[in-house]
mmCIF file of N, CA and C in Angstrom:
data_model
loop_
_atom_site.group_PDB
_atom_site.id
_atom_site.type_symbol
_atom_site.label_atom_id
_atom_site.label_comp_id
_atom_site.label_asym_id
_atom_site.label_seq_id
_atom_site.Cartn_x
_atom_site.Cartn_y
_atom_site.Cartn_z
ATOM 1 N N ALA N 203 54.232 14.151 266.210
ATOM 2 C CA ALA N 203 54.903 15.233 265.515
ATOM 3 C C ALA N 203 56.389 14.936 265.463
ATOM 4 N N ALA N 204 57.218 15.943 265.743
ATOM 5 C CA ALA N 204 58.661 15.766 265.602
ATOM 6 C C ALA N 204 59.149 14.600 266.443
ATOM 7 N N ALA N 205 59.907 13.719 265.805
ATOM 8 C CA ALA N 205 60.361 12.508 266.486
ATOM 9 C C ALA N 205 61.866 12.310 266.318
ATOM 10 N N THR N 206 62.594 13.412 266.254
ATOM 11 C CA THR N 206 64.037 13.315 266.084
ATOM 12 C C THR N 206 64.739 14.145 267.143
ATOM 13 N N ALA N 207 66.021 13.862 267.334
ATOM 14 C CA ALA N 207 66.805 14.627 268.300
ATOM 15 C C ALA N 207 67.214 15.985 267.724
ATOM 16 N N ASP N 208 67.218 16.119 266.404
ATOM 17 C CA ASP N 208 67.596 17.356 265.727
ATOM 18 C C ASP N 208 66.369 18.249 265.636
ATOM 19 N N ASP N 209 66.401 19.414 266.296
ATOM 20 C CA ASP N 209 65.207 20.257 266.321
ATOM 21 C C ASP N 209 64.953 20.992 265.006
ATOM 22 N N THR N 210 65.785 20.783 263.987
ATOM 23 C CA THR N 210 65.509 21.361 262.674
ATOM 24 C C THR N 210 64.773 20.371 261.783
ATOM 25 N N VAL N 211 64.641 19.128 262.219
ATOM 26 C CA VAL N 211 63.961 18.100 261.432
ATOM 27 C C VAL N 211 62.566 17.873 262.001
ATOM 28 N N ILE N 212 61.590 17.806 261.099
ATOM 29 C CA ILE N 212 60.192 17.610 261.466
ATOM 30 C C ILE N 212 59.740 16.304 260.836
ATOM 31 N N GLY N 213 59.044 15.487 261.578
ATOM 32 C CA GLY N 213 58.552 14.222 261.039
ATOM 33 C C GLY N 213 57.132 13.931 261.481
ATOM 34 N N PHE N 214 56.353 13.361 260.576
ATOM 35 C CA PHE N 214 55.005 12.907 260.880
ATOM 36 C C PHE N 214 54.859 11.492 260.345
ATOM 37 N N ALA N 215 54.136 10.662 261.083
ATOM 38 C CA ALA N 215 53.847 9.297 260.647
ATOM 39 C C ALA N 215 52.346 9.087 260.673
ATOM 40 N N ALA N 216 51.855 8.318 259.711
ATOM 41 C CA ALA N 216 50.437 7.964 259.653
ATOM 42 C C ALA N 216 50.296 6.528 260.134
ATOM 43 N N ARG N 217 49.456 6.332 261.133
ATOM 44 C CA ARG N 217 49.208 4.989 261.671
ATOM 45 C C ARG N 217 47.714 4.720 261.676
ATOM 46 N N GLN N 218 47.359 3.461 261.503
ATOM 47 C CA GLN N 218 45.962 3.066 261.603
ATOM 48 C C GLN N 218 45.560 3.003 263.064
ATOM 49 N N THR N 219 44.401 3.531 263.376
ATOM 50 C CA THR N 219 43.884 3.474 264.735
ATOM 51 C C THR N 219 43.719 2.010 265.144
ATOM 52 N N GLY N 220 44.237 1.687 266.330
ATOM 53 C CA GLY N 220 44.126 0.328 266.836
ATOM 54 C C GLY N 220 45.179 -0.624 266.319
ATOM 55 N N HIS N 221 46.123 -0.115 265.511
ATOM 56 C CA HIS N 221 47.181 -0.956 264.940
ATOM 57 C C HIS N 221 48.547 -0.368 265.269
ATOM 58 N N GLY N 222 48.710 0.089 266.511
ATOM 59 C CA GLY N 222 49.921 0.795 266.911
ATOM 60 C C GLY N 222 51.208 0.016 266.795
ATOM 61 N N ARG N 223 51.137 -1.306 266.836
ATOM 62 C CA ARG N 223 52.372 -2.111 266.741
ATOM 63 C C ARG N 223 52.792 -2.407 265.305
ATOM 64 N N GLU N 224 51.927 -2.119 264.367
ATOM 65 C CA GLU N 224 52.252 -2.332 262.956
ATOM 66 C C GLU N 224 53.076 -1.155 262.440
ATOM 67 N N PRO N 225 53.835 -1.375 261.384
ATOM 68 C CA PRO N 225 54.589 -0.257 260.798
ATOM 69 C C PRO N 225 53.632 0.850 260.357
ATOM 70 N N PRO N 226 54.114 2.080 260.298
ATOM 71 C CA PRO N 226 53.239 3.174 259.860
ATOM 72 C C PRO N 226 52.778 2.975 258.420
ATOM 73 N N ALA N 227 51.613 3.516 258.109
ATOM 74 C CA ALA N 227 51.097 3.476 256.745
ATOM 75 C C ALA N 227 51.899 4.419 255.845
ATOM 76 N N GLY N 228 52.514 5.443 256.452
ATOM 77 C CA GLY N 228 53.324 6.387 255.700
ATOM 78 C C GLY N 228 54.023 7.350 256.637
ATOM 79 N N PHE N 229 54.952 8.113 256.075
ATOM 80 C CA PHE N 229 55.674 9.107 256.874
ATOM 81 C C PHE N 229 56.212 10.198 255.971
ATOM 82 N N VAL N 230 56.538 11.329 256.594
ATOM 83 C CA VAL N 230 57.182 12.439 255.895
ATOM 84 C C VAL N 230 58.227 13.035 256.833
ATOM 85 N N LEU N 231 59.360 13.406 256.266
ATOM 86 C CA LEU N 231 60.415 14.099 256.999
ATOM 87 C C LEU N 231 60.747 15.383 256.260
ATOM 88 N N ALA N 232 60.926 16.450 257.014
ATOM 89 C CA ALA N 232 61.308 17.739 256.443
ATOM 90 C C ALA N 232 62.288 18.405 257.392
ATOM 91 N N ARG N 233 62.967 19.421 256.904
ATOM 92 C CA ARG N 233 63.846 20.197 257.783
ATOM 93 C C ARG N 233 63.698 21.665 257.443
ATOM 94 N N ARG N 234 64.066 22.467 258.425
ATOM 95 C CA ARG N 234 64.042 23.910 258.200
ATOM 96 C C ARG N 234 65.413 24.471 258.530
ATOM 97 N N ALA N 235 65.829 25.411 257.712
ATOM 98 C CA ALA N 235 67.120 26.073 257.920
ATOM 99 C C ALA N 235 67.085 27.412 257.198
ATOM 100 N N ALA N 236 67.610 28.411 257.849
ATOM 101 C CA ALA N 236 67.722 29.753 257.268
ATOM 102 C C ALA N 236 66.395 30.240 256.690
ATOM 103 N N GLY N 237 65.297 29.983 257.392
ATOM 104 C CA GLY N 237 63.999 30.463 256.957
ATOM 105 C C GLY N 237 63.346 29.658 255.850
ATOM 106 N N GLU N 238 63.959 28.550 255.458
ATOM 107 C CA GLU N 238 63.401 27.737 254.391
ATOM 108 C C GLU N 238 63.044 26.354 254.904
ATOM 109 N N GLY N 239 62.040 25.732 254.289
ATOM 110 C CA GLY N 239 61.670 24.361 254.586
ATOM 111 C C GLY N 239 62.058 23.469 253.419
ATOM 112 N N GLU N 240 62.453 22.254 253.715
ATOM 113 C CA GLU N 240 62.840 21.305 252.670
ATOM 114 C C GLU N 240 62.231 19.946 252.997
ATOM 115 N N ILE N 241 61.485 19.382 252.051
ATOM 116 C CA ILE N 241 60.946 18.041 252.217
ATOM 117 C C ILE N 241 62.085 17.068 251.938
ATOM 118 N N LEU N 242 62.417 16.239 252.918
ATOM 119 C CA LEU N 242 63.491 15.272 252.754
ATOM 120 C C LEU N 242 62.990 13.985 252.108
ATOM 121 N N THR N 243 61.865 13.494 252.589
ATOM 122 C CA THR N 243 61.281 12.282 252.015
ATOM 123 C C THR N 243 59.828 12.157 252.440
ATOM 124 N N VAL N 244 59.059 11.529 251.590
ATOM 125 C CA VAL N 244 57.674 11.185 251.916
ATOM 126 C C VAL N 244 57.419 9.812 251.304
ATOM 127 N N ALA N 245 56.774 8.939 252.068
ATOM 128 C CA ALA N 245 56.514 7.584 251.585
ATOM 129 C C ALA N 245 55.201 7.074 252.157
ATOM 130 N N VAL N 246 54.495 6.294 251.342
ATOM 131 C CA VAL N 246 53.271 5.625 251.776
ATOM 132 C C VAL N 246 53.397 4.162 251.366
ATOM 133 N N ALA N 247 53.119 3.269 252.308
ATOM 134 C CA ALA N 247 53.193 1.838 252.033
ATOM 135 C C ALA N 247 52.241 1.477 250.894
ATOM 136 N N ARG N 248 52.676 0.566 250.050
ATOM 137 C CA ARG N 248 51.896 0.176 248.869
ATOM 138 C C ARG N 248 50.443 -0.193 249.223
ATOM 139 N N ALA N 249 50.244 -0.909 250.316
ATOM 140 C CA ALA N 249 48.899 -1.348 250.710
ATOM 141 C C ALA N 249 47.997 -0.189 251.132
ATOM 142 N N HIS N 250 48.571 0.992 251.371
ATOM 143 C CA HIS N 250 47.795 2.126 251.856
ATOM 144 C C HIS N 250 47.714 3.274 250.847
ATOM 145 N N ARG N 251 48.195 3.059 249.651
ATOM 146 C CA ARG N 251 48.188 4.118 248.642
ATOM 147 C C ARG N 251 46.791 4.366 248.091
ATOM 148 N N ARG N 252 46.626 5.527 247.458
ATOM 149 C CA ARG N 252 45.369 5.950 246.829
ATOM 150 C C ARG N 252 44.261 6.194 247.841
ATOM 151 N N ARG N 253 44.643 6.559 249.079
ATOM 152 C CA ARG N 253 43.666 6.847 250.132
ATOM 153 C C ARG N 253 43.839 8.260 250.697
ATOM 154 N N GLY N 254 44.736 9.040 250.112
ATOM 155 C CA GLY N 254 44.944 10.408 250.565
ATOM 156 C C GLY N 254 45.930 10.548 251.716
ATOM 157 N N ILE N 255 46.625 9.481 252.062
ATOM 158 C CA ILE N 255 47.564 9.535 253.188
ATOM 159 C C ILE N 255 48.740 10.456 252.878
ATOM 160 N N GLY N 256 49.283 10.356 251.684
ATOM 161 C CA GLY N 256 50.391 11.231 251.300
ATOM 162 C C GLY N 256 49.983 12.698 251.353
ATOM 163 N N TRP N 257 48.785 12.994 250.875
ATOM 164 C CA TRP N 257 48.269 14.372 250.914
ATOM 165 C C TRP N 257 48.160 14.846 252.350
ATOM 166 N N LEU N 258 47.612 14.002 253.239
ATOM 167 C CA LEU N 258 47.474 14.386 254.646
ATOM 168 C C LEU N 258 48.830 14.608 255.309
ATOM 169 N N LEU N 259 49.795 13.765 254.988
ATOM 170 C CA LEU N 259 51.141 13.929 255.550
ATOM 171 C C LEU N 259 51.767 15.242 255.073
ATOM 172 N N MET N 260 51.653 15.520 253.776
ATOM 173 C CA MET N 260 52.216 16.760 253.244
ATOM 174 C C MET N 260 51.507 17.970 253.835
ATOM 175 N N ASP N 261 50.201 17.901 253.993
ATOM 176 C CA ASP N 261 49.452 18.993 254.599
ATOM 177 C C ASP N 261 49.949 19.254 256.018
ATOM 178 N N ALA N 262 50.149 18.189 256.790
ATOM 179 C CA ALA N 262 50.601 18.341 258.180
ATOM 180 C C ALA N 262 51.985 18.977 258.252
ATOM 181 N N VAL N 263 52.910 18.503 257.431
ATOM 182 C CA VAL N 263 54.273 19.038 257.515
ATOM 183 C C VAL N 263 54.335 20.466 256.969
ATOM 184 N N LEU N 264 53.571 20.775 255.944
ATOM 185 C CA LEU N 264 53.564 22.148 255.424
ATOM 186 C C LEU N 264 52.950 23.114 256.425
ATOM 187 N N ARG N 265 51.912 22.692 257.107
ATOM 188 C CA ARG N 265 51.327 23.539 258.159
ATOM 189 C C ARG N 265 52.330 23.776 259.280
ATOM 190 N N GLN N 266 53.078 22.738 259.651
ATOM 191 C CA GLN N 266 54.081 22.882 260.704
ATOM 192 C C GLN N 266 55.197 23.826 260.270
ATOM 193 N N LEU N 267 55.675 23.677 259.049
ATOM 194 C CA LEU N 267 56.714 24.580 258.554
ATOM 195 C C LEU N 267 56.206 26.024 258.531
ATOM 196 N N HIS N 268 54.960 26.215 258.123
ATOM 197 C CA HIS N 268 54.380 27.547 258.126
ATOM 198 C C HIS N 268 54.302 28.104 259.556
ATOM 199 N N ALA N 269 53.893 27.267 260.502
ATOM 200 C CA ALA N 269 53.794 27.695 261.905
ATOM 201 C C ALA N 269 55.170 28.065 262.470
ATOM 202 N N GLU N 270 56.206 27.432 261.939
ATOM 203 C CA GLU N 270 57.573 27.731 262.373
ATOM 204 C C GLU N 270 58.204 28.835 261.546
ATOM 205 N N ARG N 271 57.384 29.523 260.761
ATOM 206 C CA ARG N 271 57.783 30.703 259.998
ATOM 207 C C ARG N 271 58.750 30.432 258.842
ATOM 208 N N ALA N 272 58.672 29.260 258.246
ATOM 209 C CA ALA N 272 59.466 29.020 257.047
ATOM 210 C C ALA N 272 58.934 29.943 255.963
ATOM 211 N N GLU N 273 59.821 30.672 255.313
ATOM 212 C CA GLU N 273 59.413 31.649 254.301
ATOM 213 C C GLU N 273 59.361 31.074 252.894
ATOM 214 N N ALA N 274 60.027 29.955 252.680
ATOM 215 C CA ALA N 274 60.064 29.345 251.355
ATOM 216 C C ALA N 274 60.168 27.837 251.522
ATOM 217 N N LEU N 275 59.793 27.120 250.474
ATOM 218 C CA LEU N 275 59.869 25.663 250.483
ATOM 219 C C LEU N 275 60.721 25.213 249.330
#
C-alpha cells in the first residue's frame, strides 16, 4: 500500500508473484487533500499491458481513497 513518507500520497504497485526483484508490472500514485482525491500517475509496463493490471491498480487506489473519506476525485 502506501510507500511514501508523505501521508497524503497513496501508492500501489503490481508485482508478479515469485518475481520480487524485478521491476513492478505497474503502479499508481494518488493524493488526497481537502476531502478530494487526485490521481497523480498510473503506468503499466508494455510487456504487461492488456491484462487488466491498470484496472486493478485504479480499483485499489479508488477503494483506498473512498476508505479515507475522499468526497470527490
